[in-house]
Coordinates of C-alpha atoms in Angstrom, one line a residue:
F1 CA 88.7 -21.6 -37.0
H2 CA 87.7 -25.1 -38.1
S3 CA 90.6 -25.5 -40.5
F4 CA 93.0 -24.6 -37.6
G5 CA 91.4 -27.3 -35.5
V6 CA 91.7 -29.9 -38.3
K7 CA 95.4 -28.9 -38.8
I8 CA 96.1 -29.5 -35.1
L9 CA 94.3 -32.9 -35.2
K10 CA 96.2 -33.9 -38.4
E11 CA 99.5 -33.0 -36.7
H12 CA 98.8 -34.4 -33.2
G13 CA 95.8 -36.7 -33.6
T14 CA 97.8 -39.9 -33.2
H15 CA 98.3 -38.9 -29.6
L16 CA 94.5 -39.2 -29.2
G17 CA 94.3 -42.5 -31.1
L18 CA 93.2 -41.0 -34.4
P19 CA 94.6 -42.6 -37.6
K20 CA 96.8 -40.4 -39.7
N21 CA 94.2 -40.5 -42.6
F22 CA 91.1 -39.7 -40.5
A23 CA 88.2 -37.7 -42.1
I24 CA 85.6 -35.4 -40.8
L25 CA 82.2 -35.8 -42.3
D26 CA 79.3 -33.4 -42.3
Q27 CA 75.6 -34.3 -42.4
R28 CA 75.5 -34.3 -46.2
D29 CA 78.5 -36.6 -46.4
V30 CA 76.9 -39.1 -43.9
G31 CA 73.6 -39.0 -45.8
G32 CA 75.3 -39.8 -49.1
I33 CA 77.3 -42.7 -47.5
L34 CA 74.1 -44.1 -45.9
K35 CA 72.3 -43.9 -49.3
E36 CA 75.1 -45.8 -51.0
L37 CA 75.3 -48.4 -48.2
I38 CA 71.5 -49.0 -48.4
K39 CA 71.6 -49.2 -52.2
H40 CA 74.4 -51.8 -52.1
T41 CA 72.9 -54.0 -49.4
H42 CA 69.7 -54.6 -51.4
V43 CA 67.7 -54.9 -48.1
Y44 CA 65.4 -51.8 -48.4
G45 CA 61.7 -52.2 -49.1
K46 CA 59.5 -50.3 -51.5
D47 CA 59.3 -47.4 -49.1
G48 CA 63.1 -47.2 -48.7
Y49 CA 64.7 -45.7 -45.5
D50 CA 64.4 -42.3 -43.9
I51 CA 68.0 -41.1 -44.2
D52 CA 67.3 -38.3 -41.6
Q53 CA 66.0 -40.9 -39.1
L54 CA 69.0 -43.2 -39.7
Q55 CA 71.4 -40.2 -39.2
S56 CA 69.6 -39.4 -36.0
M57 CA 69.9 -43.0 -34.8
L58 CA 73.6 -43.1 -35.6
S59 CA 74.1 -39.8 -33.8
T60 CA 72.3 -41.1 -30.7
W61 CA 74.3 -44.4 -30.8
R62 CA 77.6 -42.5 -31.2
E63 CA 76.8 -40.2 -28.2
N64 CA 76.0 -43.1 -25.9

């Protein structure tokens, strides 16, 4: 089912404003990206960041 939806989006997504090379990320992908971003910014303290909380914040921001 999901692969069928992705196929439709790949073929017709430009009509919706999607770039041809868009990607769909799951929670694990997003968590890994956030960890890499945090590691490369060098702004985290000794306690680091709560990746789950950051993902929740991003989700809320995206929905609004």
